[in-house]
């Protein structure tokens, strides 16, 4: 089992920034691809951004391109989501997730194995 714990959510005005962190434990962090998902009220959970196990590649959905950046520190077993120029439509519970990736170095947009409990991000207009 891998445990994932998110932090860094909160209330921010439109145009502001937040940095989410997700600390992992229980498995060899560097063998996992990582991603961030979000779920807005009344909507299904959606994929947002992902990073390969060696930071070799990243991918994000169009609506956050140029505003959100995912990064990871394998020495600290932590993945980050830097969110800039936040918009009210970014309001959601944000979840980090991990996927076992023993061979592939690229990112994943689905098929994740472990999930954090989520952290609330609220962007006011």
JSON list of C-alpha atoms in Angstrom, two decimals:
[
{"chain": "A", "resi": 1, "resn": "UNK", "atom": "CA", "xyz": [0.00, 0.00, 0.00]},
{"chain": "A", "resi": 2, "resn": "UNK", "atom": "CA", "xyz": [1.07, 3.54, -0.68]},
{"chain": "A", "resi": 3, "resn": "UNK", "atom": "CA", "xyz": [-0.31, 6.32, 1.48]},
{"chain": "A", "resi": 4, "resn": "UNK", "atom": "CA", "xyz": [-0.78, 9.76, -0.05]},
{"chain": "A", "resi": 5, "resn": "UNK", "atom": "CA", "xyz": [-1.51, 12.88, 1.98]},
{"chain": "A", "resi": 6, "resn": "UNK", "atom": "CA", "xyz": [-2.33, 16.18, 0.29]},
{"chain": "A", "resi": 7, "resn": "UNK", "atom": "CA", "xyz": [-1.90, 19.62, 1.81]},
{"chain": "A", "resi": 8, "resn": "UNK", "atom": "CA", "xyz": [-1.88, 23.24, 0.74]},
{"chain": "A", "resi": 9, "resn": "UNK", "atom": "CA", "xyz": [-5.47, 23.79, -0.27]},
{"chain": "A", "resi": 10, "resn": "UNK", "atom": "CA", "xyz": [-7.45, 26.81, 0.80]},
{"chain": "A", "resi": 11, "resn": "UNK", "atom": "CA", "xyz": [-9.39, 29.89, -0.25]},
{"chain": "A", "resi": 12, "resn": "UNK", "atom": "CA", "xyz": [-7.83, 32.26, -2.76]},
{"chain": "A", "resi": 13, "resn": "UNK", "atom": "CA", "xyz": [-9.06, 35.11, -4.91]},
{"chain": "A", "resi": 14, "resn": "UNK", "atom": "CA", "xyz": [-9.24, 34.79, -8.66]},
{"chain": "A", "resi": 15, "resn": "UNK", "atom": "CA", "xyz": [-5.83, 35.44, -10.18]},
{"chain": "A", "resi": 16, "resn": "UNK", "atom": "CA", "xyz": [-4.05, 34.14, -7.11]},
{"chain": "A", "resi": 17, "resn": "UNK", "atom": "CA", "xyz": [-1.81, 31.15, -6.61]},
{"chain": "A", "resi": 18, "resn": "UNK", "atom": "CA", "xyz": [-1.66, 28.04, -4.48]},
{"chain": "A", "resi": 19, "resn": "UNK", "atom": "CA", "xyz": [0.85, 25.24, -4.19]},
{"chain": "A", "resi": 20, "resn": "UNK", "atom": "CA", "xyz": [-0.45, 21.80, -3.32]},
{"chain": "A", "resi": 21, "resn": "UNK", "atom": "CA", "xyz": [1.81, 19.13, -1.90]},
{"chain": "A", "resi": 22, "resn": "UNK", "atom": "CA", "xyz": [1.30, 15.39, -1.68]},
{"chain": "A", "resi": 23, "resn": "UNK", "atom": "CA", "xyz": [3.53, 13.34, 0.58]},
{"chain": "A", "resi": 24, "resn": "UNK", "atom": "CA", "xyz": [3.84, 9.63, -0.13]},
{"chain": "A", "resi": 25, "resn": "UNK", "atom": "CA", "xyz": [4.86, 6.72, 2.05]},
{"chain": "A", "resi": 26, "resn": "UNK", "atom": "CA", "xyz": [4.75, 2.96, 2.06]},
{"chain": "A", "resi": 27, "resn": "UNK", "atom": "CA", "xyz": [6.22, 2.20, -1.37]},
{"chain": "A", "resi": 28, "resn": "UNK", "atom": "CA", "xyz": [9.23, 3.16, -3.47]},
{"chain": "A", "resi": 29, "resn": "UNK", "atom": "CA", "xyz": [8.11, 6.54, -4.67]},
{"chain": "A", "resi": 30, "resn": "UNK", "atom": "CA", "xyz": [10.40, 6.65, -7.69]},
{"chain": "A", "resi": 31, "resn": "UNK", "atom": "CA", "xyz": [8.67, 3.61, -9.22]},
{"chain": "A", "resi": 32, "resn": "UNK", "atom": "CA", "xyz": [5.35, 5.41, -9.52]},
{"chain": "A", "resi": 33, "resn": "UNK", "atom": "CA", "xyz": [3.87, 7.80, -11.99]},
{"chain": "A", "resi": 34, "resn": "UNK", "atom": "CA", "xyz": [1.92, 10.58, -10.31]},
{"chain": "A", "resi": 35, "resn": "UNK", "atom": "CA", "xyz": [-1.08, 12.70, -11.12]},
{"chain": "A", "resi": 36, "resn": "UNK", "atom": "CA", "xyz": [-3.52, 15.26, -9.82]},
{"chain": "A", "resi": 37, "resn": "UNK", "atom": "CA", "xyz": [-7.25, 14.98, -10.28]},
{"chain": "A", "resi": 38, "resn": "UNK", "atom": "CA", "xyz": [-10.08, 17.25, -9.16]},
{"chain": "A", "resi": 39, "resn": "UNK", "atom": "CA", "xyz": [-13.77, 16.98, -8.46]},
{"chain": "A", "resi": 40, "resn": "UNK", "atom": "CA", "xyz": [-16.02, 20.00, -8.48]},
{"chain": "A", "resi": 41, "resn": "UNK", "atom": "CA", "xyz": [-19.43, 19.99, -6.75]},
{"chain": "A", "resi": 42, "resn": "UNK", "atom": "CA", "xyz": [-21.94, 18.04, -8.78]},
{"chain": "A", "resi": 43, "resn": "UNK", "atom": "CA", "xyz": [-19.35, 16.89, -11.29]},
{"chain": "A", "resi": 44, "resn": "UNK", "atom": "CA", "xyz": [-17.34, 13.77, -11.88]},
{"chain": "A", "resi": 45, "resn": "UNK", "atom": "CA", "xyz": [-13.72, 13.60, -10.92]},
{"chain": "A", "resi": 46, "resn": "UNK", "atom": "CA", "xyz": [-11.46, 14.68, -13.77]},
{"chain": "A", "resi": 47, "resn": "UNK", "atom": "CA", "xyz": [-7.82, 14.21, -14.62]},
{"chain": "A", "resi": 48, "resn": "UNK", "atom": "CA", "xyz": [-5.81, 17.43, -14.43]},
{"chain": "A", "resi": 49, "resn": "UNK", "atom": "CA", "xyz": [-2.09, 16.82, -14.78]},
{"chain": "A", "resi": 50, "resn": "UNK", "atom": "CA", "xyz": [0.45, 13.99, -14.59]},
{"chain": "A", "resi": 51, "resn": "UNK", "atom": "CA", "xyz": [4.18, 13.41, -14.39]},
{"chain": "A", "resi": 52, "resn": "UNK", "atom": "CA", "xyz": [6.34, 10.40, -15.23]},
{"chain": "A", "resi": 53, "resn": "UNK", "atom": "CA", "xyz": [8.37, 8.62, -12.60]},
{"chain": "A", "resi": 54, "resn": "UNK", "atom": "CA", "xyz": [11.63, 10.36, -13.51]},
{"chain": "A", "resi": 55, "resn": "UNK", "atom": "CA", "xyz": [10.03, 13.71, -14.29]},
{"chain": "A", "resi": 56, "resn": "UNK", "atom": "CA", "xyz": [10.77, 12.82, -17.90]},
{"chain": "A", "resi": 57, "resn": "UNK", "atom": "CA", "xyz": [7.40, 13.91, -19.15]},
{"chain": "A", "resi": 58, "resn": "UNK", "atom": "CA", "xyz": [4.34, 15.79, -18.03]},
{"chain": "A", "resi": 59, "resn": "UNK", "atom": "CA", "xyz": [0.87, 16.29, -19.42]},
{"chain": "A", "resi": 60, "resn": "UNK", "atom": "CA", "xyz": [-1.99, 18.58, -18.49]},
{"chain": "A", "resi": 61, "resn": "UNK", "atom": "CA", "xyz": [-5.48, 19.24, -19.70]},
{"chain": "A", "resi": 62, "resn": "UNK", "atom": "CA", "xyz": [-6.00, 22.25, -21.93]},
{"chain": "A", "resi": 63, "resn": "UNK", "atom": "CA", "xyz": [-7.88, 24.28, -19.35]},
{"chain": "A", "resi": 64, "resn": "UNK", "atom": "CA", "xyz": [-4.87, 24.45, -17.03]},
{"chain": "A", "resi": 65, "resn": "UNK", "atom": "CA", "xyz": [-2.03, 24.59, -19.55]},
{"chain": "A", "resi": 66, "resn": "UNK", "atom": "CA", "xyz": [0.27, 27.50, -18.82]},
{"chain": "A", "resi": 67, "resn": "UNK", "atom": "CA", "xyz": [-1.24, 27.94, -15.36]},
{"chain": "A", "resi": 68, "resn": "UNK", "atom": "CA", "xyz": [-0.65, 24.65, -13.48]},
{"chain": "A", "resi": 69, "resn": "UNK", "atom": "CA", "xyz": [2.71, 22.93, -13.14]},
{"chain": "A", "resi": 70, "resn": "UNK", "atom": "CA", "xyz": [3.34, 19.50, -11.68]},
{"chain": "A", "resi": 71, "resn": "UNK", "atom": "CA", "xyz": [6.70, 18.55, -10.25]},
{"chain": "A", "resi": 72, "resn": "UNK", "atom": "CA", "xyz": [8.11, 15.86, -8.02]},
{"chain": "A", "resi": 73, "resn": "UNK", "atom": "CA", "xyz": [10.99, 15.44, -5.60]},
{"chain": "A", "resi": 74, "resn": "UNK", "atom": "CA", "xyz": [11.86, 11.77, -5.39]},
{"chain": "A", "resi": 75, "resn": "UNK", "atom": "CA", "xyz": [14.25, 12.44, -2.50]},
{"chain": "A", "resi": 76, "resn": "UNK", "atom": "CA", "xyz": [11.37, 13.85, -0.46]},
{"chain": "A", "resi": 77, "resn": "UNK", "atom": "CA", "xyz": [8.69, 11.43, -1.74]},
{"chain": "A", "resi": 78, "resn": "UNK", "atom": "CA", "xyz": [6.56, 14.42, -2.61]},
{"chain": "A", "resi": 79, "resn": "UNK", "atom": "CA", "xyz": [4.67, 15.65, -5.65]},
{"chain": "A", "resi": 80, "resn": "UNK", "atom": "CA", "xyz": [3.63, 19.26, -6.07]},
{"chain": "A", "resi": 81, "resn": "UNK", "atom": "CA", "xyz": [1.02, 21.16, -8.02]},
{"chain": "A", "resi": 82, "resn": "UNK", "atom": "CA", "xyz": [1.77, 24.83, -8.53]},
{"chain": "A", "resi": 83, "resn": "UNK", "atom": "CA", "xyz": [-1.42, 26.61, -9.53]},
{"chain": "A", "resi": 84, "resn": "UNK", "atom": "CA", "xyz": [-1.21, 30.17, -10.85]},
{"chain": "A", "resi": 85, "resn": "UNK", "atom": "CA", "xyz": [-3.78, 32.54, -12.30]},
{"chain": "A", "resi": 86, "resn": "UNK", "atom": "CA", "xyz": [-6.52, 30.62, -10.56]},
{"chain": "A", "resi": 87, "resn": "UNK", "atom": "CA", "xyz": [-10.08, 30.92, -11.79]},
{"chain": "A", "resi": 88, "resn": "UNK", "atom": "CA", "xyz": [-13.39, 30.29, -10.01]},
{"chain": "A", "resi": 89, "resn": "UNK", "atom": "CA", "xyz": [-13.89, 27.25, -12.25]},
{"chain": "A", "resi": 90, "resn": "UNK", "atom": "CA", "xyz": [-10.79, 25.70, -10.67]},
{"chain": "A", "resi": 91, "resn": "UNK", "atom": "CA", "xyz": [-12.75, 25.33, -7.43]},
{"chain": "A", "resi": 92, "resn": "UNK", "atom": "CA", "xyz": [-12.76, 21.64, -6.51]},
{"chain": "A", "resi": 93, "resn": "UNK", "atom": "CA", "xyz": [-11.38, 19.01, -4.22]},
{"chain": "A", "resi": 94, "resn": "UNK", "atom": "CA", "xyz": [-7.95, 18.11, -5.53]},
{"chain": "A", "resi": 95, "resn": "UNK", "atom": "CA", "xyz": [-6.60, 14.57, -5.23]},
{"chain": "A", "resi": 96, "resn": "UNK", "atom": "CA", "xyz": [-3.15, 13.24, -5.86]},
{"chain": "A", "resi": 97, "resn": "UNK", "atom": "CA", "xyz": [-2.77, 9.71, -7.14]},
{"chain": "A", "resi": 98, "resn": "UNK", "atom": "CA", "xyz": [-0.04, 7.24, -7.97]},
{"chain": "A", "resi": 99, "resn": "UNK", "atom": "CA", "xyz": [0.30, 4.43, -10.49]},
{"chain": "A", "resi": 100, "resn": "UNK", "atom": "CA", "xyz": [2.79, 1.56, -10.41]},
{"chain": "A", "resi": 101, "resn": "UNK", "atom": "CA", "xyz": [5.23, 2.11, -13.27]},
{"chain": "A", "resi": 102, "resn": "UNK", "atom": "CA", "xyz": [8.13, -0.35, -13.10]},
{"chain": "A", "resi": 103, "resn": "UNK", "atom": "CA", "xyz": [9.11, 0.00, -16.74]},
{"chain": "A", "resi": 104, "resn": "UNK", "atom": "CA", "xyz": [7.34, 2.90, -18.41]},
{"chain": "A", "resi": 105, "resn": "UNK", "atom": "CA", "xyz": [8.80, 6.35, -17.68]},
{"chain": "A", "resi": 106, "resn": "UNK", "atom": "CA", "xyz": [6.02, 8.44, -19.19]},
{"chain": "A", "resi": 107, "resn": "UNK", "atom": "CA", "xyz": [2.92, 9.94, -17.64]},
{"chain": "A", "resi": 108, "resn": "UNK", "atom": "CA", "xyz": [-0.48, 8.30, -17.14]},
{"chain": "A", "resi": 109, "resn": "UNK", "atom": "CA", "xyz": [-3.88, 9.88, -17.56]},
{"chain": "A", "resi": 110, "resn": "UNK", "atom": "CA", "xyz": [-5.74, 6.98, -15.95]},
{"chain": "A", "resi": 111, "resn": "UNK", "atom": "CA", "xyz": [-5.45, 3.61, -14.25]},
{"chain": "A", "resi": 112, "resn": "UNK", "atom": "CA", "xyz": [-4.18, 4.98, -10.96]},
{"chain": "A", "resi": 113, "resn": "UNK", "atom": "CA", "xyz": [-3.66, 2.63, -8.05]},
{"chain": "A", "resi": 114, "resn": "UNK", "atom": "CA", "xyz": [-3.57, 4.82, -4.94]},
{"chain": "A", "resi": 115, "resn": "UNK", "atom": "CA", "xyz": [-5.35, 8.02, -3.98]},
{"chain": "A", "resi": 116, "resn": "UNK", "atom": "CA", "xyz": [-5.06, 10.69, -1.33]},
{"chain": "A", "resi": 117, "resn": "UNK", "atom": "CA", "xyz": [-7.97, 11.97, 0.72]},
{"chain": "A", "resi": 118, "resn": "UNK", "atom": "CA", "xyz": [-8.18, 15.26, -1.15]},
{"chain": "A", "resi": 119, "resn": "UNK", "atom": "CA", "xyz": [-7.70, 18.91, -0.33]},
{"chain": "A", "resi": 120, "resn": "UNK", "atom": "CA", "xyz": [-10.24, 21.67, -0.99]},
{"chain": "A", "resi": 121, "resn": "UNK", "atom": "CA", "xyz": [-9.35, 24.53, -3.29]},
{"chain": "A", "resi": 122, "resn": "UNK", "atom": "CA", "xyz": [-11.82, 27.40, -3.46]},
{"chain": "A", "resi": 123, "resn": "UNK", "atom": "CA", "xyz": [-11.31, 30.33, -5.81]},
{"chain": "A", "resi": 124, "resn": "UNK", "atom": "CA", "xyz": [-13.49, 33.36, -5.20]},
{"chain": "A", "resi": 125, "resn": "UNK", "atom": "CA", "xyz": [-14.42, 35.81, -7.94]}
]
